Structures are given as structure tokens and as C-alpha cells.
Coordinates of C-alpha atoms in Angstrom, one line a residue:
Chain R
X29 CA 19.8 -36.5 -45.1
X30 CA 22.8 -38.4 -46.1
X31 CA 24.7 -35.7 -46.3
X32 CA 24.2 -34.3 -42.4
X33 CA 24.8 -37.5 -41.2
X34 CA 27.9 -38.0 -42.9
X35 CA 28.7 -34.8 -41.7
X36 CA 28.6 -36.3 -37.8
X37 CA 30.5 -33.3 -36.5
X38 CA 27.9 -30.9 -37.8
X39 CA 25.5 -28.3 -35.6
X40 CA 23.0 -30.6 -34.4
X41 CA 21.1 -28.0 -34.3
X42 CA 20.8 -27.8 -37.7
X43 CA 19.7 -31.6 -37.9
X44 CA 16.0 -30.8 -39.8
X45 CA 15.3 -34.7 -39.1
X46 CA 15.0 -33.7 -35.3
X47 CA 12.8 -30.4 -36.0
X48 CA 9.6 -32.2 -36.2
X49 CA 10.2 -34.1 -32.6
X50 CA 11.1 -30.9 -31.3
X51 CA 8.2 -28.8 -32.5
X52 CA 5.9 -31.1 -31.5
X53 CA 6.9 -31.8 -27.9
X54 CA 7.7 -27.8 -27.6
X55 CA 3.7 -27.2 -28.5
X56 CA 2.9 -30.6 -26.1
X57 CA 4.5 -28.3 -23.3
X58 CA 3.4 -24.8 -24.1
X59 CA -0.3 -25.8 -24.3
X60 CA 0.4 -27.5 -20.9
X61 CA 2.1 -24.5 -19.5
X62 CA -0.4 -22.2 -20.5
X63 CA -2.9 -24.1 -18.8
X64 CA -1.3 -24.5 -15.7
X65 CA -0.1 -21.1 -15.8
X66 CA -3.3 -19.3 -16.9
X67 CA -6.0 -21.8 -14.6
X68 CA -4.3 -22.2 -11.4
X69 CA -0.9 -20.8 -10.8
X70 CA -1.7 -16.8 -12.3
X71 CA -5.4 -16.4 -10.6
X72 CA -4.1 -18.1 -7.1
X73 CA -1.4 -15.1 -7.6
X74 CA -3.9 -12.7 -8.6
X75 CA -6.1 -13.6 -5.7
X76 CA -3.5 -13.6 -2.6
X77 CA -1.8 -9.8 -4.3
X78 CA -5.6 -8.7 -4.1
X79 CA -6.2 -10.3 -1.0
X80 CA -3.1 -8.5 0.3
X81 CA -4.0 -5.0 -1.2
X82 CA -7.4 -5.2 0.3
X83 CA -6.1 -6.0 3.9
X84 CA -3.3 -3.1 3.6
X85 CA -6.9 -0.9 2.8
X86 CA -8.7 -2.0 4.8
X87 CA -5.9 -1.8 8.0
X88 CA -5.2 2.0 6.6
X89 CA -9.2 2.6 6.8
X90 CA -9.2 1.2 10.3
X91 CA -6.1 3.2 11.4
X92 CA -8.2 5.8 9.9
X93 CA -11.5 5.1 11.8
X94 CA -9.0 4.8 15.0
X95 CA -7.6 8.0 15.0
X96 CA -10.8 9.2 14.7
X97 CA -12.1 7.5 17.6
X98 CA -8.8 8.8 19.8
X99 CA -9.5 12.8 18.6
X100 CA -13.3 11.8 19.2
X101 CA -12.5 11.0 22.4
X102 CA -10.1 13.8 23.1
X103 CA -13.0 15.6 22.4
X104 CA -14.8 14.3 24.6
X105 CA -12.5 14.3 27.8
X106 CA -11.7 18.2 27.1
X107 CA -15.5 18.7 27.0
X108 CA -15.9 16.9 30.0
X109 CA -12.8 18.6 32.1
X110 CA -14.9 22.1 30.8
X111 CA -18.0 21.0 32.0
X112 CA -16.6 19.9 35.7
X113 CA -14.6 23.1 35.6
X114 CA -18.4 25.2 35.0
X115 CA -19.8 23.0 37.5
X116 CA -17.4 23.8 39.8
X117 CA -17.3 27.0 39.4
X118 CA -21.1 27.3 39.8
X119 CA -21.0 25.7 43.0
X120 CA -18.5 28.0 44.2
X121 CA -20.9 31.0 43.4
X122 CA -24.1 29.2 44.8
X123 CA -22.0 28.8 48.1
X124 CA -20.5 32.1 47.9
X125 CA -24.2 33.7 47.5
X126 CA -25.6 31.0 50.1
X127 CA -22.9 32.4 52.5
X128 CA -23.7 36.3 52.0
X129 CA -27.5 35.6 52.0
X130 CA -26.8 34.2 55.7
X131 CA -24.6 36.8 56.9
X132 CA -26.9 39.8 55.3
X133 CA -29.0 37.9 57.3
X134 CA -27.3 37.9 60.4
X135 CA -26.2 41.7 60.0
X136 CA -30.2 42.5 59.9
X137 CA -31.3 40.7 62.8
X138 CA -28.1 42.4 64.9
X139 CA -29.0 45.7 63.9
X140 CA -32.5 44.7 64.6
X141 CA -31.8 43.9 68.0
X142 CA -28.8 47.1 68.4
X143 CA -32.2 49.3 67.5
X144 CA -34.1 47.5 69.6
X145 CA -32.1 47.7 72.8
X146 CA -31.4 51.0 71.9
X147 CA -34.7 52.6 71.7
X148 CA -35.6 50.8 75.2
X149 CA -32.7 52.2 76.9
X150 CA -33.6 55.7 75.3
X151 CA -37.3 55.5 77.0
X152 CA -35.6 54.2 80.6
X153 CA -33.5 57.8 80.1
X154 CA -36.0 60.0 79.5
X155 CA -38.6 58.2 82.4
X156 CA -35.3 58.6 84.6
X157 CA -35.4 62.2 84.0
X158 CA -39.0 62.9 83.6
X159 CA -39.2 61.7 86.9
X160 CA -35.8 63.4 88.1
X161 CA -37.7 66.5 87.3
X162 CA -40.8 66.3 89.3
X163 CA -39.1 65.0 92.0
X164 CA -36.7 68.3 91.3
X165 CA -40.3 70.2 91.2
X166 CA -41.7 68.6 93.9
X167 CA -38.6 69.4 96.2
X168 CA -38.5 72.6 95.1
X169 CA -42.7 73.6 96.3
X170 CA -42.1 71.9 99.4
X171 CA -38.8 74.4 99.9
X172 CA -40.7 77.3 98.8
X173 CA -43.6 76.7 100.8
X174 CA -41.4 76.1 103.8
X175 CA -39.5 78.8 103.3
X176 CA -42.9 80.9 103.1
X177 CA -44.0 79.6 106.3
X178 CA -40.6 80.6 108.2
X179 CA -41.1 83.9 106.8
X180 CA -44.6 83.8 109.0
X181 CA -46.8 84.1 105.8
X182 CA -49.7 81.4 105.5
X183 CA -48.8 79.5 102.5
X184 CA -50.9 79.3 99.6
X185 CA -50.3 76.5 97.5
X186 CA -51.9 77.6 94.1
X187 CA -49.7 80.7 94.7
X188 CA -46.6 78.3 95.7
X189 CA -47.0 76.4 92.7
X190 CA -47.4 78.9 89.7
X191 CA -44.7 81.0 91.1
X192 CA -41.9 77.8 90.9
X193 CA -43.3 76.6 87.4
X194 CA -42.9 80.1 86.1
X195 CA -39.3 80.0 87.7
X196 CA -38.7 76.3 86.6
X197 CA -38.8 77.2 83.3
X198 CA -37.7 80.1 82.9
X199 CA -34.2 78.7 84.2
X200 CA -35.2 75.9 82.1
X201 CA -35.7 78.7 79.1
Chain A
X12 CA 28.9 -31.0 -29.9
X13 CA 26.8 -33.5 -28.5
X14 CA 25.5 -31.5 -25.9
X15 CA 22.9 -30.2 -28.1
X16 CA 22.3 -33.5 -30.0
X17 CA 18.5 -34.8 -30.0
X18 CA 18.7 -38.4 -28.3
X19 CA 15.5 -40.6 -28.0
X20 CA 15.0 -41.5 -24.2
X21 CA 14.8 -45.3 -24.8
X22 CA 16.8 -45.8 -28.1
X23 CA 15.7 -45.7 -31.2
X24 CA 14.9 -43.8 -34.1
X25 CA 13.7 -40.2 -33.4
X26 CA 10.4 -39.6 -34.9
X27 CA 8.2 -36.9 -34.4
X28 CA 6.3 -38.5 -31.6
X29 CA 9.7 -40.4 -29.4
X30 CA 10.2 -39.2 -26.4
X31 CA 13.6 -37.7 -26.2
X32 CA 15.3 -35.6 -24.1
X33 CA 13.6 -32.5 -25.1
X34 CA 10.6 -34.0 -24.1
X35 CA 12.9 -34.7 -20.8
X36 CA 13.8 -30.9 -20.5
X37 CA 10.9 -29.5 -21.7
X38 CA 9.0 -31.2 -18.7
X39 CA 11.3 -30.1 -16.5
X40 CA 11.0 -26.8 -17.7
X41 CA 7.1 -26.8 -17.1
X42 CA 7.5 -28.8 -13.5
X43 CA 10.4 -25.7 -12.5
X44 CA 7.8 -23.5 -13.7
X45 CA 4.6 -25.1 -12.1
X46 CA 6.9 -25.6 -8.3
X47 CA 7.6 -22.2 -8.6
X48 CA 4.4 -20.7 -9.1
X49 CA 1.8 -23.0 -7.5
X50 CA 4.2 -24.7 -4.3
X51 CA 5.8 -22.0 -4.0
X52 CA 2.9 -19.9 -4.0
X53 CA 0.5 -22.7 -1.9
X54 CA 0.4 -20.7 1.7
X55 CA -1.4 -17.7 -0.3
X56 CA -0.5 -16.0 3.0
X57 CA -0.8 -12.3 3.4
X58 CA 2.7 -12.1 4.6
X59 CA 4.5 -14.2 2.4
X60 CA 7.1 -16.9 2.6
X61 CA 10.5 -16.5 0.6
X62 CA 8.8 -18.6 -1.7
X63 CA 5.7 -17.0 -2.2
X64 CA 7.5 -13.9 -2.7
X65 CA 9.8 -14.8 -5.5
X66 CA 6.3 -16.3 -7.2
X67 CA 4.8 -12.9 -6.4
X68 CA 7.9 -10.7 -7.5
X69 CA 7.9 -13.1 -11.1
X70 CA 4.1 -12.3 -11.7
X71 CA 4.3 -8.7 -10.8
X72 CA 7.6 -8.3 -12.9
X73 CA 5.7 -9.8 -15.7
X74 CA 2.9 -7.9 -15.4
X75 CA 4.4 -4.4 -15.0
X76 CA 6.2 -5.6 -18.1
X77 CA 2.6 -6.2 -20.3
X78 CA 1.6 -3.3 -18.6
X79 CA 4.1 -0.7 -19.0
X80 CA 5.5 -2.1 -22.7
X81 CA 2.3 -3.0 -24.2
X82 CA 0.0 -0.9 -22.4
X83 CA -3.1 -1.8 -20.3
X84 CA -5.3 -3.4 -22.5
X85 CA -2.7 -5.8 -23.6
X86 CA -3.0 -6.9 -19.9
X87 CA -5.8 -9.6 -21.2
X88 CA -2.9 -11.1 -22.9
X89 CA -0.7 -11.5 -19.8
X90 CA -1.3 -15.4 -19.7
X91 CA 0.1 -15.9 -22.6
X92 CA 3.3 -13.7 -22.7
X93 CA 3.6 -15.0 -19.1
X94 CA 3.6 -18.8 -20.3
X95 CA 6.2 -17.3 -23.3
X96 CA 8.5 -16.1 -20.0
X97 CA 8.4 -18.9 -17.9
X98 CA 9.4 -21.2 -20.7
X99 CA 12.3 -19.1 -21.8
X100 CA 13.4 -18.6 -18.0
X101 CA 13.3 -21.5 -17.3
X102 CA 14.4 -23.8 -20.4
X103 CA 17.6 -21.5 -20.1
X104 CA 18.0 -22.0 -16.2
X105 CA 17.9 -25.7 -16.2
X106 CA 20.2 -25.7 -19.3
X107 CA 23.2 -24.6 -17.3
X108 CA 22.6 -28.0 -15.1
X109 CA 25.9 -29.7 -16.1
X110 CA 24.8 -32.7 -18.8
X111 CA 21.6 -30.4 -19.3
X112 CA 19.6 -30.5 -22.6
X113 CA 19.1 -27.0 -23.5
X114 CA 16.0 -26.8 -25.5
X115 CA 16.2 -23.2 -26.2
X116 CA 19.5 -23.5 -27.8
X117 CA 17.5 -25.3 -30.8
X118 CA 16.9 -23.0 -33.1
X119 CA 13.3 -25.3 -33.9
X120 CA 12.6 -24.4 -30.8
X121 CA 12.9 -20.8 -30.5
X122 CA 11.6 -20.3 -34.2
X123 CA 8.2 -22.1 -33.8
X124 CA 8.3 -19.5 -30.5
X125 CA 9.5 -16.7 -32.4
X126 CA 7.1 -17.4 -35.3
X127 CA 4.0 -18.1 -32.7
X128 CA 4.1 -14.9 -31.3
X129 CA 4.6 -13.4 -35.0
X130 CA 1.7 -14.7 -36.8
X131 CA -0.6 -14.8 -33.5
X132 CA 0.8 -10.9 -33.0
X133 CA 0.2 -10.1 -36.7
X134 CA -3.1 -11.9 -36.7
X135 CA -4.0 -9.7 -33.6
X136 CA -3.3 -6.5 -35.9
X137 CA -5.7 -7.6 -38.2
X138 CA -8.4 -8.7 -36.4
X139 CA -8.4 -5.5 -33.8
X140 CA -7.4 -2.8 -36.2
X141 CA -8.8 -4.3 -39.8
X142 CA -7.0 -2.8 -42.6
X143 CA -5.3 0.2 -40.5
X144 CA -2.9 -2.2 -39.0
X145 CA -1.8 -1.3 -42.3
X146 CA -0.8 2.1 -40.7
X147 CA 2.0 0.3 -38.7
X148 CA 4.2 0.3 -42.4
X149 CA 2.7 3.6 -43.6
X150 CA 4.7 6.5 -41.6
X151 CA 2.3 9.1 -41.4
X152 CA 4.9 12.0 -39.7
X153 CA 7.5 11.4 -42.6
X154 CA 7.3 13.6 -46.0
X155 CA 4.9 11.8 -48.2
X156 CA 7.4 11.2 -50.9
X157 CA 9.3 9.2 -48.4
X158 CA 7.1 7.0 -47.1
X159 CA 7.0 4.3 -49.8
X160 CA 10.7 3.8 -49.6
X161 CA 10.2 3.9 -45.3
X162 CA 6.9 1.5 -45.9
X163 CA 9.4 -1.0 -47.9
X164 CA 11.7 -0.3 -45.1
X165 CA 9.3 -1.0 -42.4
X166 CA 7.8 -4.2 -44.0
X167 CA 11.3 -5.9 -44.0
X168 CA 12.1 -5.1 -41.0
X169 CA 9.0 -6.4 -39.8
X170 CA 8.8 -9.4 -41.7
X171 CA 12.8 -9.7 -39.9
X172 CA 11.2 -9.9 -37.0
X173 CA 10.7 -13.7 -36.3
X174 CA 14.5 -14.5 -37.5
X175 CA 16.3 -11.5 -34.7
X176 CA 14.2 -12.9 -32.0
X177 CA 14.4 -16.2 -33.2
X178 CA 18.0 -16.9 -33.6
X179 CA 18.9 -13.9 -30.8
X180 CA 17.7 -16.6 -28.0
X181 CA 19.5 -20.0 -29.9
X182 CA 22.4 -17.8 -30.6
X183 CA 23.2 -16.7 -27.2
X184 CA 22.5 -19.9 -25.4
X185 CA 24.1 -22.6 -27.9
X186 CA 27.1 -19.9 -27.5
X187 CA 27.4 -19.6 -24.4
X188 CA 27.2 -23.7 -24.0
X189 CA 29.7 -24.3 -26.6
X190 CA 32.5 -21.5 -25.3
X191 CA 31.8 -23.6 -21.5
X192 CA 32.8 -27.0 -23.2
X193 CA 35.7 -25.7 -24.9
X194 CA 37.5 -23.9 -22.1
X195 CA 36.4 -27.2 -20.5
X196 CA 38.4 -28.9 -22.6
X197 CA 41.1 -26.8 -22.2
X198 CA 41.5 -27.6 -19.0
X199 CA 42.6 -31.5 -19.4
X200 CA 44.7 -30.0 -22.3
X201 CA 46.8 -28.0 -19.7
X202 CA 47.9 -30.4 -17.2
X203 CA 49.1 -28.7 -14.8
X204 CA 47.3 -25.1 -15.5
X205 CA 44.0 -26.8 -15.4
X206 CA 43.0 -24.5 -12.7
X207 CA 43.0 -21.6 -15.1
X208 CA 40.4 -22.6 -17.4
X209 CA 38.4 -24.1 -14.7
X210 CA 38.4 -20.8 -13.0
X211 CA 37.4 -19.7 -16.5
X212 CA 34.6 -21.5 -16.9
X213 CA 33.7 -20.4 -13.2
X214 CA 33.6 -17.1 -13.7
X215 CA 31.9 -17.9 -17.6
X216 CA 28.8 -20.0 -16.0
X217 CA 28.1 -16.8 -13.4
X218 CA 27.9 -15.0 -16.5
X219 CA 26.0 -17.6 -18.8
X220 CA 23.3 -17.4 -15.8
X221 CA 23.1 -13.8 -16.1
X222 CA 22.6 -13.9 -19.9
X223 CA 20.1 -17.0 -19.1
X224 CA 17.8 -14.4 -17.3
X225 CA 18.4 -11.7 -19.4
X226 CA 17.9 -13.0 -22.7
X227 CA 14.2 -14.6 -21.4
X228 CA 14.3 -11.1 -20.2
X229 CA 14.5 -9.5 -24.0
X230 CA 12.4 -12.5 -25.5
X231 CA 9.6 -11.3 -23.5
X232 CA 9.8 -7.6 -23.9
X233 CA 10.5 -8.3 -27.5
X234 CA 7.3 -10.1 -27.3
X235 CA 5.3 -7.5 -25.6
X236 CA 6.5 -4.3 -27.9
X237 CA 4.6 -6.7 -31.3
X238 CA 2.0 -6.9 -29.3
X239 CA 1.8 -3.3 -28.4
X240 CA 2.5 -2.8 -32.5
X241 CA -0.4 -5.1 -32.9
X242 CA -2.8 -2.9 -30.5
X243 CA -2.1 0.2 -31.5
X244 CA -0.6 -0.2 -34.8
X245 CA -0.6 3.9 -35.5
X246 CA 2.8 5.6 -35.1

């Protein structure tokens, strides 16, 4: 002991009188450390980096879970333009079908009434000439039995009659 | 010299039990320590403050450390190779404080470290592994005629353990302290070329901080490879 203090411009370092101060103040302030370190400063660090992990998860799962939504949706709106565009075109066809139901309609009831007219206009004809040709007859017995009379023969009428039919149709044959 | 000289606070003898100004640093150390982690760290905020972050970026440098060095069941022990850091950085740090007491440039001080984590380490072997901690000296891939001379080998080098990491941390910062005050001293030797030690001393502290960090740095890897040793003593 002597000896290091006479040597005053010695290493203090290798003063062993101070060792026992040091040591003990050096395990006074690692216990304390530890403690501090180890019960409140490392599990408040622990708890915010976990804290921060979970958040960055659980934002990445909701981006997740939104992305689905938007193709969900996408989905949806393509689906829906698909179904308008059916619709639509089932409309189209109803009217289209709507429309050639009413003129098939139309067309029938005009031919209809182009038969009709036609017929009736047929049976006027054939009255005109069924009576054109008695009249023709008629004209020509009274003729004949004129022209019998100027010839000084009595007219007989039966006679008169079968001979002109027989000539009627023969011109008519 | 008598930057490293053990001085009671209020006069006196030093005894075991006076405050002195390694009591002084040594609080320091653990208030640096405490501010950094627990005010700096007090928003717990998602998205963090400067702070916060260099709180964060210690514990997960740390960690990864334990992790990667010792493996991941040595990550139980985080706490305390966490405490060892902290103390190291930050004994070191403050010590470049002009008319700083640097604890860690005691070699008391970094022995009774050194020698905690040696006999707490080799106690860990012991009580994990049993007798095949054992193994740790015994190298099984060498010839078998070797391996007594390698076991020999491996138990010195072991038991040399305490004394590297021991005196590595005193050494570099007492060094470090003592070129400082001498190229100080140069400088009111020189007169009128004062400016050329002062820039030497300049350019020595940005280093001095560097080998502050670096040196906590090495204690703590240093620390975590035992303990690895200790956990899976088998080569």
C-alpha cells in the first residue's frame, strides 16, 4: 500500500485500494440497470415493435379484404351490365315478335277482305251476264217469231223457242 | 494521469461504500441508459419519434445480435446481455465528456464484468448441458490422438477468456484517454503550433467515439458467442 502511494505517478488504475469501491458501486448499478432495463424500458419496447407489427398485419389483411371487395364488385357491375344487356335484348325480341304478330295480323284481315270483295264482284259478273243472256235469248224469240210472222206463218211459240235454244247453243258450242 | 484517479465525492478516505465519482459516472451511465430507453421510448407511437426510433433501433440491434450469435433460445437471456450493452455503451460515451470519469477504463470494472459473464456463462454450461459441456474442450472432429493436446489447448484458452475481454475494453479506453491528454499537452508545449495538436486531438476524439461504440460493440458479441458456447457446448 505504501509502496503505490509512494509511487503517486503510478496507473491508478492499478490502485487495488480503490477496487473494492469500484466493484461494489459497479454491482449497485448493474442490478439497477437490469431492473430498469428488463421491467420497464425492454417490455414497453417489446410491446410498441408488436404493436407496430400487428397494425402493419393487420393494414396488409385489410388491403387484402379491400381488394377483394373492389374485384367483388367488379364482379358485380360486369354481371349487372350482362344482365341489362339480356334484358334488353329480350325486349327487343318481345317488340320485334309483338310487331310481326300485328302486321301478320293485318296482312290476314286484308286478304280477308281482298277475298271478300272479290268473290262479290265475281257473283255481280256472272248475274250481269246470266241476265245479258236471257235478255240476248229473249231478244232473239221475239225476232224470230217476228220474223215468222212477216213471212205470213202463224207463229208457234213452243216451235219458236226450241228451234233458238238449239241455235243458242250450238253457237254457244 | 489523474483522469482515471478514484476521488471520493465529498472528501475523504475511499472505502468500499464512499460515494465517489464512479458512483457519479456510473449513475450517469444508468440515467443515459434509462432516458434513452424509457423517455425516449414514452410516445410508444406506431410511427415513431427520432427518439423512439434510436430506442427501437438499440433493442432490435441487440436482439438480432442474441439472436443471430447465440441463437434463439439464448433470446431468454436478452435482458441481461442487453443491461451488459447499455452499460458498456454508455460508460464509454459519457467518458469522452471532457473532465469525464471513465469507469470502463478501470480494469476492476471491466473484470468483475468480464468475470460475471464468465462464471454465470460457465455456470450456464453446467447446469443446461451437465457433464457434456465437457464436450466444449473435447474436439470430437479432430484425430483422437490429438485431442488431449487440443483439450489442453481449448481449456486455456477458455479459462483466457475473462482476461482478453477483460483488459480488451480497459485497454482501449484508458488508451485512447491517455493519447487525448498527451497531444493535449502538446498543444501548450508548442506555442505557436498549438493548432496542430488541437486538430490532433479533433480528429483523435471522432475516432475515440467510434472505438467507444465499437468496443461495447465486441464486449457484447464477445458476450453472446460464451453464451452460445454455454448452450450448445458441442462443436
Amino acid at each position: 500500500m505504501e509502496e503505490i502511494e509512494a509511487s503517486g505517478t503510478g496507473m491508478p488504475q492499478l490502485d487495488i485500494t480503490t477496487f473494492s469501491n469500484q466493484i461494489f458501486w459497479l454491482v449497485v448499478t448493474l442490478v439497477v440497470l437490469f431492473y430498469i432495463m428488463s421491467r420497464v424500458a425492454l417490455p414497453r419496447v417489446a410491446a410498441v415493435l408488436a404493436d407496430r407489427r400487428g397494425t402493419i398485419t393487420s393494414d396488409i389483411a385489410a388491403a387484402e379484404d379491400y381488394k377483394l371487395r373492389a374485384q367483388e364488385a367488379e364482379a358485380a357491375y360486369n354481371k349487372a351490365l350482362a344482365d341489362a344487356r339480356v334484358e334488353a335484348q329480350s325486349i327487343i325480341d318481345a317488340a320485334k315478335a309483338e310487331m310481326q304478330e300485328e302486321l301478320d295480323q293485318q296482312i290476314a284481315k286484308a286478304n280477308a277482305e281482298i277475298a271478300a270483295k272479290s268473290s262479290e264482284s265475281e257473283r255481280r259478273i256472272r248475274e250481269i251476264r246470266d241476265s245479258a243472256m236471257e235478255m240476248v235469248t229473249q231478244v232473239s224469240k221475239d225476232a224470230t217469231g217476228d220474223i215468222v210472222e212477216a213471212f205470213g206463218v202463224p207463229a208457234e211459240a213452243s216451235r219458236i223457242d226450241e228451234a233458238v235454244s238449239a241455235r243458242l247453243k250450238g253457237g254457244a258450242a | 494521469m489523474d483522469q482515471f484517479e478514484v476521488k471520493a465525492l465529498f472528501g475523504g478516505d475511499v472505502s468500499w461504500y464512499t460515494p465517489t465519482n464512479v458512483t457519479l459516472w456510473m449513475a450517469l451511465t444508468v440515467v443515459a441508459a434509462s432516458a434513452l430507453m424509457i423517455f425516449g421510448a414514452r410516445g410508444r407511437a406506431i410511427i415513431p419519434t427520432r427518439a423512439q426510433s434510436a430506442a427501437e433501433m438499440t433493442y432490435g440491434f441487440v436482439y438480432k445480435m442474441v439472436e443471430d450469435v447465440a441463437g434463439h433460445d439464448a433470446v431468454r437471456f436478452f435482458p441481461h446481455v442487453f443491461t451488459v450493452f447499455m452499460f458498456v455503451l454508455f460508460a464509454n460515451l459519457l467518458g469522452l465528456i471532457p473532465f469525464a470519469f471513465t469507469t470502463t477504463s478501470h480494469i476492476a470494472v471491466t473484470a468483475v464484468l468480464a468475470l460475471t459473464v464468465f462464471l454465470s456463462v460457465t455456470a450456464l454450461g453446467f447446469i443446461l448441458n451437465g457433464p457434456k459441456f465437457l464436450g466444449l474442450f473435447w474436439v470430437s472432429s479432430a484425430p483422437l490422438a490429438l485431442r488431449p493436446a487440443l483439450a489442453v489447448i481449448e481449456l486455456i484458452s477458455y479459462f483466457a477468456r475473462p482476461v482478453s475481454h477483460s483488459i480488451r475494453l480497459a485497454g482501449a479506453m484508458m488508451a485512447g484517454h491517455a493519447v487525448a491528454k498527451v497531444f493535449a499537452g502538446f498543444a501548450s508545449a508548442l506555442g505557436a503550433a498549438f493548432f496542430v495538436p488541437v486538430l490532433a486531438v479533433t480528429a483523435l476524439y471522432a475516432l475515440e467515439l467510434l472505438v467507444a461504440v465499437i468496443q461495447a460493440y465486441v464486449f457484447t458479441i464477445l458476450t453472446c458467442v460464451y453464451l452460445r458456447d454455454a448452450l450448445h457446448p458441442s462443436h
